[in-house]
């Protein structure tokens, strides 16, 4: 019997990507299409639900950047396919996409890597400075964060990890 795979969106930074190949991706929390998200967004199809989870991971990447002032100012989301047993549920509010990762994510589980392009750096830098205030409900800070979110993250195949690290550093 094979374990069902779950698509999980892991927020990250460029330095975290640099450790991915040798050490795996270490993160306590990530985002996925959860039963709570499905219930909250009942009209959404699978693609829309995945986009919500992906977007929330990109928002969490701003918090990781805030915690690492030396990291390049680019949001990173790593899409991974993990066995369901490696993804723990979080008892959250209705609509939550938050999940717990019970182990480090190996590079072989990576389906795609998403990173901000160079044109997003200024807006991401500004958003990092005010993301906590935005989460607390400050409308001006939220406007700044929305400016970063207007930038779509670029898609990379896992085989392009080395190229990506050279470009994003």
Coordinates of C-alpha atoms in Angstrom, one line a residue:
X1 CA 0.0 0.0 0.0
X2 CA 1.4 3.4 -1.0
X3 CA 1.0 6.5 1.1
X4 CA -1.1 9.2 -0.5
X5 CA 0.9 12.3 -1.5
X6 CA -0.2 15.8 -0.4
X7 CA 0.8 18.9 -2.2
X8 CA 2.3 21.3 0.4
X9 CA 3.5 24.9 -0.1
X10 CA 6.5 25.6 2.1
X11 CA 7.5 29.3 2.7
X12 CA 11.3 29.8 2.4
X13 CA 14.1 32.2 1.7
X14 CA 17.0 32.0 -0.7
X15 CA 19.4 30.9 2.1
X16 CA 17.0 28.0 2.9
X17 CA 17.1 27.0 -0.8
X18 CA 20.9 26.9 -0.6
X19 CA 20.7 24.2 2.1
X20 CA 17.9 22.3 0.4
X21 CA 20.1 19.8 -1.6
X22 CA 22.3 18.7 1.3
X23 CA 20.1 19.1 4.3
X24 CA 16.5 19.2 3.0
X25 CA 14.1 22.0 3.7
X26 CA 13.5 22.4 7.4
X27 CA 10.2 24.2 8.2
X28 CA 7.8 23.6 11.1
X29 CA 4.7 24.9 9.2
X30 CA 3.6 25.1 5.7
X31 CA 0.3 25.5 3.8
X32 CA -1.9 22.9 2.0
X33 CA -5.5 22.4 0.9
X34 CA -7.0 21.3 4.3
X35 CA -10.5 20.2 5.1
X36 CA -11.0 23.5 6.9
X37 CA -10.0 25.4 3.8
X38 CA -12.3 23.3 1.7
X39 CA -15.2 23.9 4.1
X40 CA -14.6 27.7 4.2
X41 CA -14.2 28.1 0.4
X42 CA -16.8 25.5 -0.7
X43 CA -17.4 27.1 -4.1
X44 CA -13.7 26.9 -5.0
X45 CA -12.3 24.3 -7.3
X46 CA -9.1 22.5 -6.5
X47 CA -7.0 25.0 -8.4
X48 CA -8.5 27.9 -6.6
X49 CA -7.9 26.2 -3.2
X50 CA -4.3 25.5 -4.1
X51 CA -3.8 29.1 -5.1
X52 CA -5.1 30.2 -1.6
X53 CA -2.7 27.9 0.1
X54 CA 0.2 29.0 -2.2
X55 CA -0.6 32.7 -1.6
X56 CA -0.6 32.2 2.2
X57 CA 2.8 30.5 2.0
X58 CA 4.1 33.5 0.0
X59 CA 2.8 35.8 2.8
X60 CA 4.6 33.7 5.4
X61 CA 7.8 34.0 3.4
X62 CA 7.7 37.7 4.2
X63 CA 7.8 36.8 7.9
X64 CA 10.9 34.6 7.2
X65 CA 12.6 37.5 5.4
X66 CA 11.8 39.7 8.4
X67 CA 13.6 37.2 10.6
X68 CA 16.6 37.0 8.3
X69 CA 17.8 40.5 7.5
X70 CA 20.7 39.1 5.4
X71 CA 18.5 37.1 3.0
X72 CA 17.9 38.5 -0.5
X73 CA 14.5 40.3 -0.5
X74 CA 12.7 37.7 -2.6
X75 CA 9.8 35.6 -1.4
X76 CA 10.3 31.9 -1.9
X77 CA 7.6 29.1 -1.9
X78 CA 8.7 25.5 -2.5
X79 CA 5.9 23.2 -3.8
X80 CA 6.5 19.7 -2.5
X81 CA 4.6 16.4 -2.6
X82 CA 4.8 14.6 0.7
X83 CA 3.3 11.5 2.1
X84 CA 0.2 12.3 4.1
X85 CA 1.9 10.9 7.2
X86 CA 4.5 13.7 7.0
X87 CA 1.9 16.4 7.1
X88 CA 0.2 17.1 10.5
X89 CA -3.1 18.8 10.9
X90 CA -3.3 22.1 12.8
X91 CA -6.5 22.8 14.7
X92 CA -7.0 26.3 13.3
X93 CA -9.9 28.5 12.4
X94 CA -12.3 27.9 9.6
X95 CA -10.5 28.5 6.3
X96 CA -7.0 27.7 7.7
X97 CA -4.5 26.2 5.3
X98 CA -1.8 25.8 7.9
X99 CA -0.2 22.3 8.3
X100 CA 2.7 21.1 10.4
X101 CA 5.6 19.3 8.8
X102 CA 6.7 16.3 10.9
X103 CA 10.1 15.9 9.1
X104 CA 12.6 17.7 6.9
X105 CA 11.5 17.9 3.3
X106 CA 14.0 16.0 1.0
X107 CA 15.0 17.6 -2.3
X108 CA 13.4 14.6 -4.2
X109 CA 10.0 15.7 -2.9
X110 CA 10.2 19.1 -4.6
X111 CA 7.8 19.6 -7.4
X112 CA 8.6 23.3 -8.2
X113 CA 10.3 26.3 -6.7
X114 CA 8.7 29.7 -6.9
X115 CA 10.8 32.9 -6.4
X116 CA 10.2 36.6 -6.8
X117 CA 11.9 38.1 -9.9
X118 CA 14.3 41.0 -9.6
X119 CA 11.6 43.5 -10.4
X120 CA 9.8 42.6 -7.1
X121 CA 12.7 43.3 -4.8
X122 CA 11.7 46.9 -3.9
X123 CA 8.1 46.1 -3.1
X124 CA 9.1 42.9 -1.2
X125 CA 11.7 44.9 0.8
X126 CA 9.0 47.5 1.8
X127 CA 6.5 44.7 2.6
X128 CA 9.0 42.9 4.9
X129 CA 9.2 46.1 7.0
X130 CA 5.5 46.3 7.6
X131 CA 4.2 42.7 7.4
X132 CA 3.6 42.4 11.2
X133 CA 1.6 45.6 11.2
X134 CA -0.4 44.4 8.2
X135 CA -1.3 41.2 10.0
X136 CA -2.4 43.3 13.0
X137 CA -4.9 45.1 10.7
X138 CA -3.0 48.3 9.7
X139 CA -4.6 49.3 6.4
X140 CA -1.6 51.3 5.2
X141 CA 0.8 48.4 5.9
X142 CA -1.6 46.0 4.2
X143 CA -1.5 48.3 1.1
X144 CA 2.3 47.9 1.1
X145 CA 2.1 44.1 1.5
X146 CA -0.5 44.0 -1.4
X147 CA 2.1 45.8 -3.6
X148 CA 4.5 42.9 -3.1
X149 CA 1.7 40.4 -3.7
X150 CA 0.9 42.0 -7.1
X151 CA 4.1 40.3 -8.3
X152 CA 3.7 36.7 -9.4
X153 CA 6.4 34.4 -8.2
X154 CA 8.5 32.9 -11.0
X155 CA 8.4 29.1 -11.5
X156 CA 11.5 27.0 -11.6
X157 CA 11.9 23.2 -12.1
X158 CA 13.8 21.5 -9.2
X159 CA 16.6 20.7 -11.7
X160 CA 17.2 24.5 -12.0
X161 CA 18.1 24.9 -8.3
X162 CA 21.7 25.8 -8.9
X163 CA 20.8 28.3 -11.7
X164 CA 18.2 29.8 -9.4
X165 CA 20.6 30.3 -6.5
X166 CA 23.2 32.0 -8.8
X167 CA 20.5 34.4 -10.1
X168 CA 18.7 35.2 -6.8
X169 CA 21.7 35.7 -4.5

